[in-house]
């Protein structure tokens, strides 16, 4: 069984179906091929009817000819009608000639092709007989034209099984387009195997169909394997190419080079790729403004480039292009679409700013400052408010003294000329300035361009001025030891109009030390007090006085009179570091340095010596050794004790002026100077003295003793004011200190103070009951009560126990005055012992 094409003896339903046979002949080649296409009997002009593969016959051809003028063959093998054709019921054949050269014998070749077409028809009839003898159950490729006009159902091909000679075969198909979407697009006649298409097909939705054919007998027997049928949808150029954007916007700078890329446009086509249906060609239809033509579009890529370097933003800042894309490689019958392309021309600094005028004249009063005197305007054709348009102004000449400044007004782009330093009419009445202007951005043509230039003439107006204090600081020299009432020239101001000092009055505004007076008419000074070059108000040897000068019109100026005080050797050198620390364990000497407030001519080298008589203790303990012009080394002798010493040192300058400095020398038992601490008093040759720390310790001890005594007195007074009443059951749950079963009359109970007993009499305690005293053989005793406990002295065998002689005994518990229980040692001490024990502790440590 095999799929077969319909023949002339086929069913009458095929009478409308025509076979179009193409014989492809390659010039100078024996290869040829016959292709059969199925087309409707009526064909419109420029109608696609099929495709042949020309590459199998010839790889490249410069010339493609068709023997039938009603048909046209394109480079990719697509076959189109050139005119509307109404075909008869017979086959129609034509021959295609491929050639890579054009010759004069083409007409003869076409005649030969017609003859060969007849031969091919005869050969075709013989091949059909041969094919029918070799027919098998195998797939034969089939195609359907997209959007075919029918008539429907449209016959495609016949499938047939060789087993039909022995059996009654029923044919059926399944797959997409049959029982799958799109449903019922194809069907097959059960008895004949004829395959039909029922309606037009859109290739963009379904580029091909793969069906499965079945051959079965009446009783369901399957003598053949299922047959796969591939139906390809032949593309029709039914989709317009579409631009990716309706409006393209590109930017390019003016004066760019020829061939500069402006941008690229792009379009898409849904038709079959790699065919003429999707081979797009781009072009520019229209340019606005139309002249001159400045842009070109690459046909194959859609890239837009410039064709001229004359793009000028100042003439035209925007161009609009109408562009077109067409399929079929741009042939006239291809489908096309248009779009808009806007090209903005970017600005470059190709126009220099120019002054509106070449010369300006202006006047200004002298002594005016920070005042605007002129505005100059420029013209620049470049884009406003950009660096190509903004102006920078410069004063080239005439401003050597820095009296003027020119700046740019950012809003108007004008140059604003200002006076920043006062002008003086008496010095110069007219000044000429040369100014230039350039842009912020460098010029497109040359970055070294100086730009436009203009001249400004400035006339200075005179005005009545007050006195001038020039120079502002005037210097006079005076020796520091000059006598009082000495006069000097002082300060001088002058009138710029008359250039003299007449009529000017002077007044002293500032004189820190009050050393001088100023003459009102001449400005001379008189010394009022002795001058001291070493005063704190002197800076670098100069004493400054502020002078106010005024004229008759009360106009004033202020100046400074600097008095340079010439040094006199009136100061002796001294040692600024008066405290000298020596760590005796690690050092035996210390360095001392002297200074002299006078000038160096009255200063070093210094002479150091110890001040004292030859047999004094200072000379026996200390020694001075000169190190250099300003320093000496002080060392000790005879291993002195740790402590503080006063060492007088005399220092004399080169002219003999001297001064004695009392050094406080500290000898410490230390390793570093910061560890030196000397509690002992300062030692001198005369003996010992109490230091400040010793005096402070004595005062603290006295204060502490006073506080303790004050506390005892207050406590005793408080206890006397609140007598306590003992309970009746004094011995309940307590041990009584007694040698009898009951307390004796000689016991006294005291809780909050001292109870003193004297010989031969009774003394009432602070907390005791009346008449509760004690006699101890004429010995005065004292009892101390602390925190509710009573410490009593005990007497055994006619003698008293001392503070440490408490024996035997345990602790006896007594009721306190408040009725509570107290514990006390049964000890009694003598008053003298108690006094000996407490007195040193009350007085504090000895100082």
Short mmCIF file of C-alpha atoms in Angstrom, two decimals, residues 85-480:
data_model
loop_
_atom_site.label_atom_id
_atom_site.label_comp_id
_atom_site.label_asym_id
_atom_site.label_seq_id
_atom_site.Cartn_x
_atom_site.Cartn_y
_atom_site.Cartn_z
CA UNK A 85 -4.40 33.28 -14.96
CA UNK A 86 -7.34 31.02 -15.76
CA UNK A 87 -6.01 27.50 -16.31
CA UNK A 88 -7.64 24.78 -18.41
CA UNK A 89 -8.24 21.25 -17.17
CA UNK A 90 -4.97 20.02 -18.65
CA UNK A 91 -1.52 20.16 -17.18
CA UNK A 92 0.56 23.19 -17.80
CA UNK A 93 4.33 22.93 -17.84
CA UNK A 94 7.15 25.45 -18.11
CA UNK A 95 10.88 25.30 -17.77
CA UNK A 96 13.23 27.31 -15.53
CA UNK A 97 16.63 28.28 -16.85
CA UNK A 98 19.47 28.94 -14.39
CA UNK A 99 22.57 30.68 -15.61
CA UNK A 100 25.44 32.57 -14.10
CA UNK A 101 26.08 34.56 -17.25
CA UNK A 102 23.92 36.45 -19.67
CA UNK A 103 24.48 35.42 -23.33
CA UNK A 104 22.99 36.25 -26.72
CA UNK A 105 21.80 32.66 -27.18
CA UNK A 106 19.11 32.78 -24.52
CA UNK A 107 16.29 32.75 -27.10
CA UNK A 108 17.60 29.56 -28.72
CA UNK A 109 17.84 27.96 -25.31
CA UNK A 110 14.23 28.81 -24.56
CA UNK A 111 13.14 27.06 -27.74
CA UNK A 112 15.11 23.98 -26.72
CA UNK A 113 13.46 24.09 -23.31
CA UNK A 114 10.01 23.90 -24.92
CA UNK A 115 11.04 20.79 -26.81
CA UNK A 116 12.47 19.23 -23.69
CA UNK A 117 9.21 19.94 -21.87
CA UNK A 118 7.41 17.63 -24.31
CA UNK A 119 9.98 14.95 -23.73
CA UNK A 120 9.54 15.34 -20.00
CA UNK A 121 5.77 14.90 -20.32
CA UNK A 122 6.30 11.62 -22.15
CA UNK A 123 8.81 10.48 -19.57
CA UNK A 124 6.37 11.43 -16.82
CA UNK A 125 3.68 9.15 -18.22
CA UNK A 126 6.18 6.28 -18.28
CA UNK A 127 7.24 7.00 -14.68
CA UNK A 128 3.62 6.83 -13.51
CA UNK A 129 3.35 3.28 -14.83
CA UNK A 130 6.60 2.43 -13.07
CA UNK A 131 5.50 4.08 -9.81
CA UNK A 132 2.19 2.25 -9.91
CA UNK A 133 4.06 -1.05 -10.14
CA UNK A 134 6.27 -0.16 -7.15
CA UNK A 135 3.59 1.42 -4.96
CA UNK A 136 4.09 0.67 -1.28
CA UNK A 137 2.57 1.56 2.18
CA UNK A 138 4.94 4.50 2.85
CA UNK A 139 4.49 8.26 3.58
CA UNK A 140 4.58 10.77 0.77
CA UNK A 141 5.17 14.42 1.85
CA UNK A 142 2.23 16.68 1.26
CA UNK A 143 1.68 20.43 1.55
CA UNK A 144 -1.24 22.83 1.73
CA UNK A 145 -1.08 26.51 0.81
CA UNK A 146 -1.80 28.84 3.70
CA UNK A 147 -5.15 30.61 3.43
CA UNK A 148 -6.02 28.55 0.35
CA UNK A 149 -9.14 29.68 -1.50
CA UNK A 150 -10.33 26.14 -2.21
CA UNK A 151 -12.71 24.96 -3.46
CA UNK A 152 -13.23 22.94 -0.28
CA UNK A 153 -12.97 20.16 0.51
CA UNK A 154 -9.58 20.36 -1.14
CA UNK A 155 -8.05 17.10 -2.32
CA UNK A 156 -4.52 16.57 -1.01
CA UNK A 157 -3.47 13.01 -1.92
CA UNK A 158 -4.54 9.35 -1.87
CA UNK A 159 -3.26 6.73 0.50
CA UNK A 160 -3.44 3.12 -0.63
CA UNK A 161 -2.36 -0.26 0.64
CA UNK A 162 -1.12 -3.10 -1.57
CA UNK A 163 -3.25 -5.45 0.54
CA UNK A 164 -6.32 -3.92 -1.09
CA UNK A 165 -5.80 -6.42 -3.95
CA UNK A 166 -6.66 -9.24 -1.56
CA UNK A 167 -8.87 -7.58 1.03
CA UNK A 168 -11.48 -4.92 1.31
CA UNK A 169 -9.57 -2.16 3.06
CA UNK A 170 -11.04 0.65 5.08
CA UNK A 171 -8.89 3.77 5.60
CA UNK A 172 -8.91 6.15 8.61
CA UNK A 173 -6.73 8.90 10.10
CA UNK A 174 -6.20 10.52 13.51
CA UNK A 175 -4.11 13.27 15.06
CA UNK A 176 -4.06 17.11 15.15
CA UNK A 177 -6.56 18.49 12.66
CA UNK A 178 -8.68 15.35 12.83
CA UNK A 179 -9.67 14.38 16.36
CA UNK A 180 -7.46 17.00 18.03
CA UNK A 181 -7.41 20.77 17.73
CA UNK A 182 -8.11 22.09 15.18
CA UNK A 183 -10.88 19.50 14.87
CA UNK A 184 -12.15 18.21 11.54
CA UNK A 185 -9.60 20.07 9.44
CA UNK A 186 -8.68 16.86 7.55
CA UNK A 187 -10.61 13.71 6.69
CA UNK A 188 -10.05 10.60 4.52
CA UNK A 189 -12.57 8.65 2.45
CA UNK A 190 -12.92 5.26 4.00
CA UNK A 191 -13.04 3.26 0.79
CA UNK A 192 -10.75 5.22 -1.55
CA UNK A 193 -8.14 6.64 0.85
CA UNK A 194 -8.49 10.13 -0.64
CA UNK A 195 -7.26 12.79 1.87
CA UNK A 196 -9.05 16.17 1.93
CA UNK A 197 -8.68 19.54 3.69
CA UNK A 198 -11.95 21.15 4.74
CA UNK A 199 -10.97 24.87 5.29
CA UNK A 200 -8.14 27.40 5.04
CA UNK A 201 -5.23 27.05 7.46
CA UNK A 202 -3.13 29.80 9.10
CA UNK A 203 0.53 28.80 9.02
CA UNK A 204 1.40 31.19 11.83
CA UNK A 205 -0.84 29.09 14.07
CA UNK A 206 -0.20 25.63 12.64
CA UNK A 207 2.99 25.37 10.55
CA UNK A 208 2.50 21.59 9.97
CA UNK A 209 0.38 18.57 10.90
CA UNK A 210 1.45 15.04 11.62
CA UNK A 211 -1.36 12.55 10.99
CA UNK A 212 -1.48 8.78 11.47
CA UNK A 213 -3.23 6.67 8.77
CA UNK A 214 -4.70 3.22 9.42
CA UNK A 215 -5.70 0.41 6.99
CA UNK A 216 -8.08 -2.27 8.32
CA UNK A 217 -10.27 -5.01 6.89
CA UNK A 218 -13.99 -5.38 7.43
CA UNK A 219 -13.48 -7.74 10.31
CA UNK A 220 -11.01 -5.39 12.02
CA UNK A 221 -7.84 -7.07 10.89
CA UNK A 222 -4.89 -4.69 10.39
CA UNK A 223 -2.68 -5.86 7.55
CA UNK A 224 -0.45 -2.75 7.66
CA UNK A 225 1.42 -0.83 10.32
CA UNK A 226 0.03 2.68 10.99
CA UNK A 227 1.38 5.18 8.47
CA UNK A 228 2.64 8.65 9.55
CA UNK A 229 1.61 11.43 7.19
CA UNK A 230 3.34 14.87 7.36
CA UNK A 231 1.32 17.76 5.96
CA UNK A 232 3.27 21.01 5.77
CA UNK A 233 1.50 24.37 5.46
CA UNK A 234 3.07 26.43 2.70
CA UNK A 235 3.56 30.01 3.90
CA UNK A 236 1.75 32.86 2.22
CA UNK A 237 2.93 36.43 2.61
CA UNK A 238 -0.10 37.46 4.63
CA UNK A 239 1.59 39.32 7.52
CA UNK A 240 2.80 42.87 7.31
CA UNK A 241 6.19 43.67 8.87
CA UNK A 242 5.72 45.73 12.03
CA UNK A 243 8.12 48.27 13.57
CA UNK A 244 8.93 47.72 17.24
CA UNK A 245 7.98 51.35 17.92
CA UNK A 246 5.61 53.71 16.20
CA UNK A 247 7.94 56.69 16.82
CA UNK A 248 11.70 56.51 17.23
CA UNK A 249 13.62 59.33 18.89
CA UNK A 250 17.38 59.66 18.36
CA UNK A 251 19.97 62.31 19.24
CA UNK A 252 23.07 63.35 17.34
CA UNK A 253 25.38 66.30 17.88
CA UNK A 254 25.79 69.00 15.31
CA UNK A 255 28.90 69.14 13.12
CA UNK A 256 29.42 65.40 13.51
CA UNK A 257 31.43 63.48 10.94
CA UNK A 258 29.95 61.83 7.85
CA UNK A 259 28.85 58.27 8.62
CA UNK A 260 28.08 58.92 12.29
CA UNK A 261 25.50 56.42 13.52
CA UNK A 262 22.28 58.14 14.59
CA UNK A 263 20.31 55.06 15.65
CA UNK A 264 18.79 51.79 14.47
CA UNK A 265 15.19 50.80 13.83
CA UNK A 266 13.85 47.28 13.88
CA UNK A 267 10.76 45.47 12.57
CA UNK A 268 9.34 41.95 12.89
CA UNK A 269 7.38 39.70 10.49
CA UNK A 270 5.33 36.67 11.55
CA UNK A 271 5.71 34.88 8.24
CA UNK A 272 8.01 31.92 7.75
CA UNK A 273 11.61 32.79 8.69
CA UNK A 274 14.44 32.66 6.17
CA UNK A 275 12.10 33.24 3.26
CA UNK A 276 11.39 36.23 1.09
CA UNK A 277 8.26 36.71 3.14
CA UNK A 278 10.43 37.75 6.08
CA UNK A 279 13.35 39.29 4.24
CA UNK A 280 12.88 42.94 5.21
CA UNK A 281 14.19 46.04 3.54
CA UNK A 282 14.34 49.45 5.32
CA UNK A 283 14.29 52.84 3.66
CA UNK A 284 13.62 56.55 4.29
CA UNK A 285 10.54 57.81 2.50
CA UNK A 286 10.58 61.46 3.55
CA UNK A 287 12.73 63.95 5.49
CA UNK A 288 11.44 67.14 7.10
CA UNK A 289 12.92 69.67 6.46
CA UNK A 290 13.50 68.11 3.08
CA UNK A 291 16.68 69.88 2.04
CA UNK A 292 19.46 69.09 2.26
CA UNK A 293 19.37 65.30 2.57
CA UNK A 294 21.40 64.51 5.66
CA UNK A 295 20.54 60.92 6.60
CA UNK A 296 20.78 57.46 5.09
CA UNK A 297 19.28 54.17 6.25
CA UNK A 298 21.02 50.84 5.72
CA UNK A 299 18.41 48.70 3.85
CA UNK A 300 19.23 45.41 5.51
CA UNK A 301 19.94 46.55 9.12
CA UNK A 302 17.83 49.68 9.62
CA UNK A 303 20.85 51.67 10.87
CA UNK A 304 20.52 55.42 10.27
CA UNK A 305 23.75 57.32 9.56
CA UNK A 306 24.63 60.87 8.57
CA UNK A 307 25.56 61.71 5.00
CA UNK A 308 26.83 65.23 5.69
CA UNK A 309 28.81 67.10 8.32
CA UNK A 310 26.66 70.19 7.91
CA UNK A 311 24.26 69.50 10.74
CA UNK A 312 23.75 72.87 12.44
CA UNK A 313 21.58 73.08 15.54
CA UNK A 314 21.38 76.85 15.25
CA UNK A 315 19.70 76.40 11.81
CA UNK A 316 17.57 73.30 12.48
CA UNK A 317 17.47 71.65 15.87
CA UNK A 318 15.21 68.72 14.90
CA UNK A 319 14.54 66.51 11.85
CA UNK A 320 11.62 64.18 11.24
CA UNK A 321 11.95 61.10 9.03
CA UNK A 322 9.20 58.93 7.63
CA UNK A 323 10.66 55.44 7.35
CA UNK A 324 9.38 52.28 5.66
CA UNK A 325 9.98 48.56 6.05
CA UNK A 326 8.94 46.12 3.27
CA UNK A 327 9.17 42.36 3.03
CA UNK A 328 9.90 40.29 -0.12
CA UNK A 329 13.35 41.90 -0.02
CA UNK A 330 11.83 45.26 -0.89
CA UNK A 331 10.18 44.19 -4.16
CA UNK A 332 7.27 46.29 -5.29
CA UNK A 333 4.68 43.63 -4.43
CA UNK A 334 5.99 43.15 -0.87
CA UNK A 335 3.97 44.20 2.17
CA UNK A 336 5.12 47.38 3.87
CA UNK A 337 4.67 49.46 7.05
CA UNK A 338 5.76 52.99 7.93
CA UNK A 339 6.86 54.70 11.14
CA UNK A 340 8.19 58.07 12.29
CA UNK A 341 11.73 58.84 13.38
CA UNK A 342 12.58 62.11 15.19
CA UNK A 343 16.25 63.13 15.29
CA UNK A 344 17.21 65.84 17.79
CA UNK A 345 20.38 67.78 17.00
CA UNK A 346 22.55 68.24 20.10
CA UNK A 347 24.45 71.46 20.72
CA UNK A 348 28.20 71.87 20.68
CA UNK A 349 30.10 75.04 21.49
CA UNK A 350 30.63 76.13 17.91
CA UNK A 351 29.61 79.76 18.47
CA UNK A 352 31.77 82.16 20.48
CA UNK A 353 30.11 84.80 22.66
CA UNK A 354 30.53 88.32 21.27
CA UNK A 355 30.16 91.68 23.01
CA UNK A 356 27.23 93.76 21.86
CA UNK A 357 29.55 96.80 22.00
CA UNK A 358 33.30 97.06 21.63
CA UNK A 359 33.84 100.01 24.02
CA UNK A 360 32.21 101.29 27.21
CA UNK A 361 32.66 104.42 29.37
CA UNK A 362 31.76 104.69 33.05
CA UNK A 363 32.56 106.96 36.02
CA UNK A 364 32.83 106.27 39.74
CA UNK A 365 33.64 108.34 42.81
CA UNK A 366 36.89 107.72 44.57
CA UNK A 367 36.96 105.71 47.81
CA UNK A 368 33.84 103.80 46.78
CA UNK A 369 34.07 100.04 47.34
CA UNK A 370 31.87 97.00 46.61
CA UNK A 371 29.80 98.96 44.12
CA UNK A 372 28.54 97.89 40.66
CA UNK A 373 29.60 100.33 37.97
CA UNK A 374 28.81 98.57 34.64
CA UNK A 375 26.98 95.67 33.00
CA UNK A 376 28.13 94.34 29.63
CA UNK A 377 26.03 92.02 27.46
CA UNK A 378 27.10 89.36 24.96
CA UNK A 379 25.39 87.35 22.22
CA UNK A 380 25.80 83.56 21.94
CA UNK A 381 23.81 81.40 19.52
CA UNK A 382 24.45 78.18 21.39
CA UNK A 383 21.82 76.49 23.54
CA UNK A 384 20.69 78.75 26.37
CA UNK A 385 21.49 77.83 29.99
CA UNK A 386 24.19 75.35 29.04
CA UNK A 387 27.95 75.46 29.44
CA UNK A 388 28.14 76.26 25.72
CA UNK A 389 26.15 79.46 26.34
CA UNK A 390 27.23 80.62 29.82
CA UNK A 391 29.94 83.29 29.68
CA UNK A 392 33.12 83.75 31.70
CA UNK A 393 34.49 87.30 31.79
CA UNK A 394 38.12 88.23 32.46
CA UNK A 395 39.94 91.54 32.90
CA UNK A 396 43.04 91.26 30.73
CA UNK A 397 44.65 94.67 31.30
CA UNK A 398 44.32 97.71 33.53
CA UNK A 399 43.59 95.94 36.82
CA UNK A 400 47.14 95.49 38.08
CA UNK A 401 46.26 96.96 41.50
CA UNK A 402 43.19 94.75 41.91
CA UNK A 403 40.67 97.60 42.11
CA UNK A 404 38.09 95.87 39.89
CA UNK A 405 36.32 92.54 39.60
CA UNK A 406 33.97 91.24 36.89
CA UNK A 407 31.53 88.39 37.48
CA UNK A 408 28.76 86.73 35.46
CA UNK A 409 25.09 87.23 36.28
CA UNK A 410 23.74 83.64 36.08
CA UNK A 411 20.27 84.79 35.04
CA UNK A 412 21.11 87.24 32.25
CA UNK A 413 24.62 86.02 31.33
CA UNK A 414 25.81 89.63 31.59
CA UNK A 415 29.19 90.66 32.91
CA UNK A 416 28.96 92.76 36.09
CA UNK A 417 31.95 95.08 36.67
CA UNK A 418 32.48 96.08 40.33
CA UNK A 419 34.95 98.17 42.35
CA UNK A 420 36.42 96.03 45.13
CA UNK A 421 39.29 98.30 46.18
CA UNK A 422 38.94 102.09 46.65
CA UNK A 423 40.17 104.31 43.86
CA UNK A 424 42.20 107.46 44.55
CA UNK A 425 41.57 110.50 42.41
CA UNK A 426 44.81 112.11 43.53
CA UNK A 427 46.77 109.13 42.20
CA UNK A 428 44.90 108.40 38.96
CA UNK A 429 41.92 110.11 37.36
CA UNK A 430 41.23 107.67 34.51
CA UNK A 431 41.74 103.92 34.04
CA UNK A 432 41.32 101.78 30.92
CA UNK A 433 40.32 98.14 31.26
CA UNK A 434 40.43 95.47 28.56
CA UNK A 435 37.98 92.63 29.16
CA UNK A 436 37.37 89.37 27.28
CA UNK A 437 34.65 86.74 27.33
CA UNK A 438 34.66 82.99 26.63
CA UNK A 439 32.25 80.14 27.35
CA UNK A 440 32.44 77.73 30.26
CA UNK A 441 32.84 74.87 27.79
CA UNK A 442 35.84 74.85 25.45
CA UNK A 443 35.23 75.97 21.92
CA UNK A 444 34.47 73.25 19.36
CA UNK A 445 36.91 74.65 16.85
CA UNK A 446 39.78 75.60 19.17
CA UNK A 447 40.18 75.31 22.94
CA UNK A 448 42.76 78.17 22.92
CA UNK A 449 40.43 80.82 21.56
CA UNK A 450 40.64 84.10 23.51
CA UNK A 451 37.10 85.05 22.67
CA UNK A 452 35.66 88.49 22.07
CA UNK A 453 37.25 91.58 23.67
CA UNK A 454 35.99 95.03 24.66
CA UNK A 455 37.44 98.20 26.24
CA UNK A 456 36.07 99.90 29.38
CA UNK A 457 37.17 103.44 30.31
CA UNK A 458 36.68 104.24 34.02
CA UNK A 459 36.83 107.91 35.09
CA UNK A 460 37.44 108.58 38.79
CA UNK A 461 35.48 111.44 40.36
CA UNK A 462 37.09 113.56 43.05
CA UNK A 463 35.47 114.04 46.44
CA UNK A 464 36.36 116.01 49.54
CA UNK A 465 38.24 113.57 51.76
CA UNK A 466 39.30 113.71 55.35
CA UNK A 467 42.85 113.35 56.64
CA UNK A 468 44.79 110.30 55.63
CA UNK A 469 46.81 108.29 58.11
CA UNK A 470 49.46 106.97 55.80
CA UNK A 471 51.30 104.91 56.55
CA UNK A 472 48.87 103.48 59.02
CA UNK A 473 51.71 102.38 61.34
CA UNK A 474 54.51 104.84 62.04
CA UNK A 475 57.61 103.94 64.09
CA UNK A 476 59.75 105.96 66.54
CA UNK A 477 62.73 104.76 68.62
CA UNK A 478 63.14 105.70 72.28
CA UNK A 479 65.51 104.31 74.92
CA UNK A 480 63.69 102.70 77.81
#
